[in-house]
Coordinates of C-alpha atoms and ligand atoms in Angstrom, one line a residue:
M534 CA 0.0 0.0 0.0
K535 CA 1.1 3.5 -0.8
T536 CA 1.7 5.7 2.3
K537 CA -1.1 8.2 2.9
F538 CA -0.2 11.6 4.1
I539 CA -2.0 13.8 6.5
F540 CA -0.8 17.4 6.5
I541 CA -1.4 19.4 9.6
T542 CA -1.4 23.1 9.5
G543 CA -2.2 25.7 12.1
G544 CA -4.1 28.9 12.1
V545 CA -5.0 31.9 14.2
L546 CA -2.1 31.6 16.6
S547 CA 0.7 29.3 17.6
S548 CA 0.9 27.1 20.7
L549 CA -2.4 25.4 19.9
G550 CA -0.9 22.0 20.4
K551 CA -0.4 20.9 16.8
G552 CA 2.3 18.5 18.0
L553 CA 0.1 16.9 20.5
A554 CA -2.7 16.8 18.0
A555 CA -0.5 15.0 15.5
A556 CA 0.8 12.6 18.1
S557 CA -2.7 11.8 19.3
I558 CA -4.1 11.2 15.9
G559 CA -1.0 9.0 15.2
T560 CA -1.8 7.1 18.3
L561 CA -5.4 6.5 17.3
L562 CA -4.4 5.3 13.9
Q563 CA -1.7 3.1 15.4
S564 CA -4.3 1.6 17.8
R565 CA -6.3 0.7 14.6
G566 CA -3.5 -1.6 13.5
L567 CA -1.8 0.9 11.2
R568 CA 1.9 1.7 10.9
V569 CA 2.4 5.4 11.5
T570 CA 5.2 7.9 11.4
I571 CA 5.2 11.7 12.0
Q572 CA 7.3 14.5 10.6
K573 CA 7.7 18.1 11.8
L574 CA 8.6 20.8 9.3
D575 CA 9.8 24.0 11.0
P576 CA 9.8 27.1 8.9
Y577 CA 12.6 28.9 10.9
I578 CA 16.0 29.4 9.3
N579 CA 18.2 27.7 11.9
V580 CA 19.5 24.4 10.4
D581 CA 18.4 22.6 13.5
P582 CA 17.3 23.7 17.0
G583 CA 20.6 22.6 18.5
T584 CA 21.9 26.1 18.7
M585 CA 18.7 27.7 20.0
N586 CA 18.2 28.9 23.5
P587 CA 15.7 26.7 25.3
F588 CA 14.2 29.8 26.7
Q589 CA 13.0 30.7 23.2
H590 CA 12.3 27.5 21.7
G591 CA 11.9 24.9 24.4
E592 CA 13.8 21.7 24.8
V593 CA 16.1 20.3 22.1
Y594 CA 15.0 16.7 21.7
V595 CA 17.7 14.2 20.7
T596 CA 16.9 11.2 18.6
E597 CA 18.7 7.8 18.6
D598 CA 20.6 8.7 15.5
G599 CA 21.9 11.8 17.2
A600 CA 19.7 14.5 15.6
E601 CA 18.9 17.6 17.6
T602 CA 15.3 18.2 16.9
D603 CA 12.1 20.0 17.8
L604 CA 10.5 19.1 21.1
D605 CA 7.4 17.9 19.2
L606 CA 9.4 14.8 18.2
G607 CA 9.4 14.0 21.9
H608 CA 5.6 13.9 21.9
Y609 CA 5.6 11.7 18.8
E610 CA 7.9 9.2 20.4
R611 CA 6.1 9.2 23.8
Y612 CA 2.8 8.6 22.1
L613 CA 3.7 6.3 19.3
D614 CA 6.7 4.5 21.0
V615 CA 8.5 4.3 17.7
P616 CA 11.9 5.9 17.3
M617 CA 12.2 9.2 15.4
A618 CA 15.3 10.2 13.4
Q619 CA 16.8 13.1 11.6
N620 CA 14.5 12.8 8.7
N621 CA 11.5 13.3 10.9
N622 CA 12.4 16.9 11.4
Y623 CA 13.5 19.5 8.8
T624 CA 13.7 23.3 9.0
S625 CA 13.8 25.9 6.3
G626 CA 17.5 26.2 7.2
S627 CA 18.2 22.6 6.6
I628 CA 16.2 22.6 3.3
Y629 CA 18.0 25.7 2.0
Y630 CA 21.4 24.3 3.2
E631 CA 20.8 21.3 1.0
V632 CA 19.6 23.3 -2.0
I633 CA 22.7 25.6 -1.7
N634 CA 25.0 22.6 -1.5
K635 CA 23.4 21.2 -4.6
E636 CA 23.8 24.5 -6.4
R637 CA 27.5 24.7 -5.4
R638 CA 28.1 21.1 -6.6
G639 CA 26.5 22.1 -9.9
D640 CA 23.6 19.7 -9.6
Y641 CA 21.2 22.3 -11.1
L642 CA 23.3 22.3 -14.3
G643 CA 23.5 26.1 -14.5
G644 CA 19.8 26.7 -14.0
T645 CA 18.5 29.7 -11.9
V646 CA 17.8 28.3 -8.5
Q647 CA 14.4 29.4 -7.1
V648 CA 12.0 28.9 -4.3
I649 CA 9.7 27.3 -6.7
P650 CA 10.6 24.7 -7.9
H651 CA 14.0 24.0 -6.3
V652 CA 13.1 24.7 -2.6
T653 CA 9.7 23.2 -2.9
D654 CA 11.1 20.1 -4.7
E655 CA 13.5 19.6 -1.9
I656 CA 10.7 19.9 0.7
K657 CA 8.7 17.3 -1.2
R658 CA 11.7 15.0 -1.3
C659 CA 12.1 15.3 2.4
I660 CA 8.4 14.7 3.0
C661 CA 8.3 11.6 0.8
G662 CA 11.4 10.3 2.4
V663 CA 9.9 10.1 5.8
A664 CA 7.8 7.0 5.2
R665 CA 11.0 4.9 5.0
N666 CA 9.4 1.8 6.5
Q667 CA 6.4 2.0 4.2
E668 CA 4.2 3.2 6.9
H669 CA 0.4 3.2 6.2
V670 CA 0.2 6.8 7.3
A671 CA 2.7 9.7 7.6
L672 CA 1.5 12.7 9.5
V673 CA 3.3 15.9 8.6
E674 CA 3.1 18.8 10.9
I675 CA 3.9 22.3 9.4
G676 CA 5.3 24.5 12.2
G677 CA 4.1 28.1 12.6
T678 CA 0.7 29.5 11.4
V679 CA -0.7 29.9 8.0
G680 CA 0.2 33.4 6.8
D681 CA 3.8 33.3 8.0
I682 CA 6.2 34.3 5.2
E683 CA 8.6 31.5 6.1
G684 CA 5.9 28.9 5.9
Q685 CA 4.9 29.6 2.3
P686 CA 7.2 27.2 0.5
F687 CA 6.1 24.4 2.8
L688 CA 2.4 25.1 2.1
E689 CA 3.1 25.3 -1.7
A690 CA 5.0 21.9 -1.5
I691 CA 2.1 20.2 0.3
R692 CA -0.4 21.8 -2.1
Q693 CA 1.6 20.2 -5.0
L694 CA 1.8 16.8 -3.3
R695 CA -1.9 16.3 -3.5
Y696 CA -1.7 16.4 -7.3
E697 CA 1.4 14.2 -7.4
L698 CA 0.4 11.6 -4.9
G699 CA -3.3 11.5 -5.7
K700 CA -6.3 13.0 -3.9
E701 CA -7.1 9.7 -2.2
N702 CA -3.6 9.7 -0.6
V703 CA -3.6 13.1 0.9
L704 CA -5.6 14.8 3.6
Y705 CA -5.3 18.3 4.9
L706 CA -6.2 19.0 8.5
H707 CA -6.3 22.5 9.8
L708 CA -6.0 23.2 13.5
T709 CA -7.5 26.6 14.7
L710 CA -8.7 28.3 17.7
V711 CA -12.3 29.1 18.5
P712 CA -12.1 31.6 21.3
Y713 CA -14.7 31.8 24.0
I714 CA -15.7 35.4 24.8
R715 CA -16.6 35.3 28.4
A716 CA -18.5 38.6 28.5
A717 CA -20.7 37.5 25.7
G718 CA -20.7 33.8 26.7
E719 CA -20.1 32.9 23.1
L720 CA -17.6 31.0 21.0
K721 CA -16.4 32.9 18.0
T722 CA -15.8 31.4 14.6
K723 CA -14.5 34.4 12.8
P724 CA -10.7 33.8 13.3
T725 CA -11.2 30.2 12.0
Q726 CA -13.0 31.5 9.0
H727 CA -10.2 33.9 8.3
S728 CA -7.5 31.4 8.7
V729 CA -9.2 28.9 6.4
K730 CA -9.7 31.7 3.9
E731 CA -6.0 32.4 4.0
L732 CA -5.2 28.7 3.5
R733 CA -7.6 28.5 0.6
S734 CA -6.0 31.5 -1.0
L735 CA -2.8 29.4 -1.1
G736 CA -4.7 26.7 -2.9
I737 CA -5.3 24.4 0.0
Q738 CA -8.8 23.4 1.0
P739 CA -8.8 21.7 4.3
D740 CA -10.6 18.4 4.5
I741 CA -10.9 18.5 8.3
V742 CA -11.0 21.5 10.6
L743 CA -10.0 20.8 14.2
C744 CA -11.0 23.6 16.6
R745 CA -9.3 24.2 19.9
S746 CA -11.7 25.7 22.4
E747 CA -12.1 26.2 26.1
V748 CA -15.6 24.9 26.2
D749 CA -17.7 22.3 24.3
M750 CA -18.7 23.4 20.8
E751 CA -22.4 23.1 20.0
E752 CA -23.5 21.5 16.8
S753 CA -24.6 25.0 15.5
I754 CA -21.0 26.3 15.8
K755 CA -19.7 23.3 13.9
T756 CA -22.3 23.8 11.2
K757 CA -21.4 27.4 10.9
I758 CA -17.7 26.6 10.5
A759 CA -18.5 23.9 8.0
M760 CA -20.5 26.3 5.9
F761 CA -18.0 29.2 5.9
C762 CA -14.9 27.0 5.5
N763 CA -16.4 24.8 2.8
V764 CA -15.9 21.5 4.7
D765 CA -18.4 18.7 5.5
P766 CA -20.3 19.4 8.7
D767 CA -19.0 16.0 10.1
A768 CA -15.5 17.1 9.3
V769 CA -15.4 19.8 11.9
F770 CA -14.1 18.6 15.2
S771 CA -13.6 20.2 18.5
A772 CA -10.5 19.8 20.6
V773 CA -11.7 21.0 24.0
D774 CA -9.0 21.7 26.6
V775 CA -8.2 18.7 28.8
K776 CA -6.4 18.7 32.1
N777 CA -3.9 16.0 31.2
I778 CA -2.2 15.8 27.8
Y779 CA -2.6 12.0 27.7
E780 CA -6.4 12.5 27.5
V781 CA -6.1 14.0 24.0
P782 CA -6.2 10.7 22.1
W783 CA -9.2 9.6 24.1
A784 CA -11.0 12.9 23.5
F785 CA -10.3 12.8 19.8
Y786 CA -11.6 9.2 19.7
N787 CA -14.8 10.2 21.4
E788 CA -15.2 12.9 18.7
G789 CA -14.8 10.3 16.0
L790 CA -11.8 12.1 14.5
D791 CA -9.8 8.9 13.7
Q792 CA -12.8 7.2 12.2
K793 CA -13.5 10.2 9.9
I794 CA -9.8 10.1 8.8
A795 CA -9.9 6.4 8.2
I796 CA -13.0 6.8 6.0
M797 CA -11.7 9.8 4.1
L798 CA -8.3 8.2 3.3
K799 CA -9.9 4.7 2.9
L800 CA -7.4 3.2 5.4
P801 CA -7.4 -0.5 6.1
A802 CA -8.2 0.3 9.8
K803 CA -9.4 -2.1 12.4
N804 CA -11.5 -1.1 15.4
P805 CA -9.2 0.7 17.8
D806 CA -7.9 -0.9 20.9
L807 CA -7.5 1.8 23.4
S808 CA -7.5 -0.4 26.5
K809 CA -3.9 0.6 27.5
W810 CA -4.7 4.3 27.2
R811 CA -7.9 3.9 29.3
E812 CA -5.9 2.1 32.0
L813 CA -3.4 4.9 31.9
L814 CA -6.0 7.6 32.3
Y815 CA -7.7 5.7 35.1
A816 CA -4.4 5.3 36.9
M817 CA -3.6 9.0 36.4
D818 CA -7.0 10.0 37.8
N819 CA -6.6 7.9 40.9
L820 CA -3.1 8.4 42.2
K821 CA -2.8 7.6 45.9
H822 CA 0.3 9.5 46.9
K823 CA 1.9 12.8 46.2
V824 CA 5.6 13.6 46.1
R825 CA 7.4 16.9 45.6
I826 CA 10.6 16.9 43.5
G827 CA 12.9 19.9 43.5
I828 CA 14.4 20.6 40.1
V829 CA 17.5 22.7 40.4
G830 CA 18.0 24.5 37.1
K831 CA 18.5 27.7 35.2
Y832 CA 15.4 27.8 33.0
V833 CA 13.2 27.6 35.9
D834 CA 10.5 29.8 34.4
L835 CA 9.8 28.0 31.2
K836 CA 8.2 24.6 31.4
E837 CA 9.0 23.9 27.8
S838 CA 12.7 23.8 28.3
Y839 CA 12.5 20.6 30.3
K840 CA 9.5 19.0 28.5
S841 CA 10.8 15.4 28.3
L842 CA 12.1 15.6 31.8
H843 CA 8.7 16.7 33.2
E844 CA 6.9 14.0 31.3
A845 CA 9.4 11.3 32.4
L846 CA 8.8 12.4 36.0
V847 CA 5.0 12.1 35.5
H848 CA 5.6 8.6 34.1
G849 CA 7.8 7.7 37.1
G850 CA 5.0 8.9 39.3
V851 CA 2.3 6.9 37.7
A852 CA 4.5 3.8 38.0
N853 CA 4.5 4.4 41.8
D854 CA 0.9 5.5 42.1
A855 CA 2.1 9.0 42.9
E856 CA 1.3 12.4 41.6
V857 CA 4.6 14.3 41.1
E858 CA 4.7 17.9 42.0
L859 CA 7.6 19.8 40.5
V860 CA 9.2 22.5 42.5
H861 CA 11.5 24.6 40.4
I862 CA 14.5 25.9 42.3
N863 CA 16.7 28.5 40.7
A864 CA 20.3 27.3 41.1
E865 CA 21.5 30.9 41.3
D866 CA 19.4 31.5 44.5
L867 CA 21.2 28.7 46.4
A868 CA 24.0 29.5 48.9
E869 CA 25.7 27.6 51.7
G870 CA 23.4 29.1 54.4
N871 CA 19.9 28.8 52.7
L872 CA 19.8 25.2 51.4
Q873 CA 17.5 24.0 54.0
D874 CA 15.0 26.8 53.3
H875 CA 14.9 25.9 49.6
F876 CA 14.8 22.1 50.1
R877 CA 12.5 21.9 53.1
D878 CA 9.4 21.1 51.1
V879 CA 10.8 18.7 48.6
E880 CA 11.3 15.0 49.0
G881 CA 13.7 14.4 46.1
I882 CA 16.2 16.5 44.3
L883 CA 16.9 16.4 40.6
I884 CA 19.6 18.3 38.6
P885 CA 18.9 18.3 34.9
G886 CA 21.2 18.9 32.0
G887 CA 22.5 22.3 31.1
F888 CA 25.2 24.4 29.5
G889 CA 27.2 27.3 30.7
T890 CA 28.6 28.4 34.1
R891 CA 25.6 30.2 35.5
G892 CA 24.2 28.5 38.5
I893 CA 26.8 25.8 38.6
E894 CA 27.9 26.4 42.2
G895 CA 24.3 26.3 43.3
K896 CA 23.8 23.0 41.6
I897 CA 27.0 21.6 43.3
L898 CA 25.7 22.7 46.7
A899 CA 22.3 21.0 45.9
S900 CA 24.0 17.7 45.1
G901 CA 26.0 18.0 48.4
Y902 CA 22.8 18.7 50.3
A903 CA 21.2 15.6 48.9
R904 CA 24.3 13.5 49.6
E905 CA 24.7 14.5 53.2
N906 CA 21.0 14.5 54.1
K907 CA 20.3 11.2 52.3
I908 CA 17.7 12.7 50.1
P909 CA 16.9 10.8 46.9
F910 CA 18.9 12.4 44.2
F911 CA 18.9 12.1 40.4
G912 CA 21.6 13.9 38.3
I913 CA 21.2 14.1 34.6
C914 CA 24.2 15.0 32.3
L915 CA 25.3 18.3 33.8
G916 CA 23.6 17.0 37.0
M917 CA 26.0 14.1 37.1
Q918 CA 29.0 16.3 36.5
C919 CA 27.9 18.5 39.4
A920 CA 27.6 15.5 41.7
V921 CA 31.1 14.3 40.7
I922 CA 32.6 17.7 41.3
E923 CA 30.9 18.0 44.7
F924 CA 32.1 14.5 45.7
A925 CA 35.6 15.3 44.6
R926 CA 35.7 18.5 46.6
S927 CA 33.9 17.3 49.8
I928 CA 35.0 13.7 50.1
L929 CA 38.1 13.3 48.1
G930 CA 39.4 16.6 49.4
L931 CA 40.4 17.8 45.9
E932 CA 40.2 21.5 46.5
G933 CA 39.1 23.5 43.5
A934 CA 38.0 20.4 41.6
N935 CA 35.8 21.4 38.7
S936 CA 34.9 20.7 35.1
S937 CA 37.2 22.3 32.7
E938 CA 34.1 23.8 31.1
F939 CA 33.7 26.0 34.1
D940 CA 37.3 26.5 35.2
A941 CA 39.9 25.9 32.5
D942 CA 42.7 26.1 35.1
T943 CA 41.2 23.9 37.7
P944 CA 43.9 21.8 39.5
H945 CA 41.6 18.8 39.4
P946 CA 39.6 18.5 36.2
V947 CA 37.4 15.7 37.3
I948 CA 35.2 16.5 34.3
Y949 CA 37.1 17.4 31.2
L950 CA 37.2 17.3 27.4
M951 CA 38.8 14.1 26.2
T952 CA 41.4 14.7 23.6
E953 CA 40.8 11.3 22.1
W954 CA 38.0 8.8 22.3
Y955 CA 36.6 6.0 20.3
D956 CA 33.1 6.9 19.1
M957 CA 31.2 3.7 19.1
R958 CA 28.2 5.2 17.3
N959 CA 30.1 6.6 14.4
Q960 CA 32.8 4.0 14.5
C961 CA 35.7 6.4 14.5
L962 CA 38.3 7.9 16.7
Q963 CA 37.4 11.5 17.8
T964 CA 40.2 13.8 18.5
R965 CA 40.3 17.3 20.1
N966 CA 43.4 19.4 20.5
S967 CA 42.9 21.2 23.8
N968 CA 40.4 22.4 26.2
S969 CA 39.8 25.5 24.2
D970 CA 39.0 23.5 21.1
K971 CA 35.4 22.2 21.4
G972 CA 35.9 20.7 18.0
G973 CA 32.3 21.4 17.2
T974 CA 31.5 17.9 18.3
M975 CA 29.1 16.9 21.0
R976 CA 28.5 13.3 21.9
L977 CA 25.0 13.1 20.4
G978 CA 22.5 10.2 20.2
A979 CA 22.4 6.7 21.5
Y980 CA 25.5 5.0 22.9
P981 CA 25.9 1.6 24.5
C982 CA 26.5 1.4 28.2
R983 CA 27.4 -1.6 30.4
L984 CA 26.1 -1.8 34.0
K985 CA 27.9 -3.4 36.9
P986 CA 26.0 -6.1 38.7
G987 CA 24.9 -5.3 42.2
T988 CA 24.4 -1.6 41.6
K989 CA 21.3 0.4 41.9
A990 CA 21.5 1.3 38.2
Q991 CA 21.6 -2.4 37.3
A992 CA 18.8 -3.2 39.6
A993 CA 16.7 -0.5 37.9
Y994 CA 17.3 -1.7 34.4
G995 CA 17.3 -5.4 35.2
E996 CA 19.8 -6.0 32.5
T997 CA 23.4 -5.2 31.9
D998 CA 23.6 -3.8 28.4
I999 CA 21.7 -0.7 27.7
S1000 CA 21.6 2.1 25.2
E1001 CA 21.0 5.8 26.1
R1002 CA 21.0 9.1 24.4
H1003 CA 23.6 11.8 24.9
R1004 CA 24.1 15.5 24.3
H1005 CA 27.2 16.9 25.9
R1006 CA 30.9 17.5 25.3
Y1007 CA 32.5 16.9 28.7
E1008 CA 33.2 13.6 30.3
F1009 CA 34.2 12.0 33.6
N1010 CA 38.0 12.0 33.9
N1011 CA 39.1 8.4 34.3
A1012 CA 42.4 9.4 35.9
Y1013 CA 40.3 9.9 39.1
A1014 CA 38.2 6.7 38.7
G1015 CA 40.1 4.7 41.4
K1016 CA 39.8 7.5 44.0
F1017 CA 36.0 7.8 43.5
E1018 CA 35.3 4.1 43.8
E1019 CA 37.5 3.7 46.9
A1020 CA 35.6 6.6 48.6
G1021 CA 32.1 5.1 47.8
M1022 CA 31.1 6.7 44.5
L1023 CA 30.6 3.7 42.2
L1024 CA 31.0 4.0 38.5
S1025 CA 28.1 1.8 37.9
G1026 CA 27.7 2.2 34.2
V1027 CA 30.6 2.5 31.7
S1028 CA 30.9 2.3 27.9
P1029 CA 31.6 -1.3 26.8
D1030 CA 35.3 -0.4 26.1
N1031 CA 35.6 1.0 29.6
S1032 CA 36.7 4.4 28.4
L1033 CA 33.6 6.5 29.3
V1034 CA 31.8 6.7 32.6
E1035 CA 28.1 6.8 32.0
I1036 CA 26.5 6.4 35.5
V1037 CA 27.8 7.1 39.0
E1038 CA 26.0 6.3 42.2
L1039 CA 26.6 6.5 46.0
E1040 CA 27.0 3.3 47.9
D1041 CA 26.0 4.6 51.2
H1042 CA 22.8 6.4 50.3
P1043 CA 19.1 5.4 49.8
W1044 CA 19.2 6.5 46.1
F1045 CA 21.8 8.8 44.6
V1046 CA 22.2 8.0 41.0
A1047 CA 23.5 10.3 38.3
C1048 CA 24.0 9.6 34.6
Q1049 CA 25.9 11.3 31.8
F1050 CA 23.1 10.6 29.3
H1051 CA 19.5 11.9 29.1
P1052 CA 17.2 9.1 30.1
E1053 CA 14.2 11.4 29.8
F1054 CA 14.2 11.0 26.0
Q1055 CA 13.4 7.4 26.3
S1056 CA 10.5 7.4 28.8
N1057 CA 6.9 7.1 27.7
P1058 CA 3.8 6.5 29.7
M1059 CA 3.5 2.9 28.7
R1060 CA 7.1 2.1 29.1
V1061 CA 8.3 4.2 32.0
H1062 CA 12.1 4.7 32.1
P1063 CA 13.6 2.5 34.9
L1064 CA 15.7 5.3 36.4
F1065 CA 12.7 7.6 36.7
R1066 CA 10.6 4.8 38.1
D1067 CA 13.2 3.9 40.8
F1068 CA 14.0 7.5 41.6
I1069 CA 10.3 8.2 42.4
R1070 CA 10.0 4.9 44.2
S1071 CA 12.9 5.9 46.5
V1072 CA 11.2 9.2 47.1
C1073 CA 7.9 7.5 48.0
E1074 CA 9.8 5.1 50.3
A1075 CA 11.6 8.0 52.0
S1076 CA 8.5 10.1 52.5
Ligands
LIG1084 N1 27.6 21.3 29.7 C1 27.9 19.9 29.9 C2 28.7 19.3 28.7 O1 28.7 19.8 27.6 C3 26.6 19.1 30.1 C4 25.7 19.1 29.0 C5 24.3 18.6 29.3 O2 23.9 18.6 30.4 N2 23.5 18.3 28.3 O3 29.3 18.2 28.9

């Protein structure tokens, strides 16, 4: 069967949850026995979001193959439980980059290179390439809103694809906002009408209009939208706000959205099996315990910067019948004398990944506080590096110990840039000249790790060979390995060739585990990540 494409555009304003809508529709189609993949096309000019400030753009999500991608890919993986890759996310920047490279190579044989057809052809090539496993359905989400200048080549490309792939293989779904005007007690359809009008002026007639709204939409509103947007009345769906994002597939199912899509695209769909999702929602509605976790970070104000982390903590909570409340603690506010005030109300401490010097000393203090007070502690990437630095200073007596990222002249670079290491993912030797040369290379994507028997890490995973995703430059300095182990910080996970330390943990502590990788990228509500599960378990046991 030829892959069928569902193109999802957004109107009126951004942040309507196109990513969640795509992930939820994907889930419903998957539960009907179909193979599904999802792609995100971002109209911004950055080649990838790797260089973008999480404050502006939210988390950078890392795939198994080492791509730095938009956070929506995290939703796709969490809902579908299928790995995403580089070709699930393109930006205008990456498309233009490719076109310009082709031009430089002479691939266009002297022709004038233009947005139409060269850029649009490249976009179409990327779209068609996403269904690499001959999926039944590929959902393609176009970032931004209709009317954005940057988005136009993408809209033109998807317009053309309906002609090339055949009407029966392409469906356009437009997500809009139907605002509720409280004073009038009314839902307003005008912004939706305008947004569809804009889309139609670009040659795209949506087949389905999905309307975000605060309150239930009456039939008369749907009929009005259908009439003015030129769609079937039964192709207007409402997406009413829900309290928990995992309710979205269920809400769409109750609206009949997946059924309409299956009929419109003539998909070989079975009746959906949503039993796992119903169990999950039931569990989430009936959690018996409540725990508070302090997250010591820098981007404390913006939830989006730690999206996967937040979700993984929720999953870890569900696995332990506990609601997890996240308390964001600004690392820069922490000082020797005020730790107790900040941590009084939390039962577990987590230090997430991060870059740059700001807040580092606060994070180091936080890990020391957790160590001394036997508070369950989970360090992730930078969080592990802070725990290592703290242990070196306080227990090994290595004064001034640091990461060479934060202090290039530290007498004890317990975390450092390796000058040479064997990259098991790319099967090559990586070399760097000195500390000042970052070499432009981060360790990105999935790497193997071997766990030592009898450790908390190994107990969590229940196996010895695992694979986890990385995004960092600095590493644990093996020259100090012996000292750490003698003093009670076990190196419980290392690369199979023994050259890279991937997990450390404290022997004499209820649960103090820190890893160099980002486990949050591999957690989903149905398959909770073992480290998040055990971290929350230890918090529940301690409280
Ligand atoms: N800044 C640290 C490094 O580059 C940690 C990165 C991270 O936490 N993702 O190694």
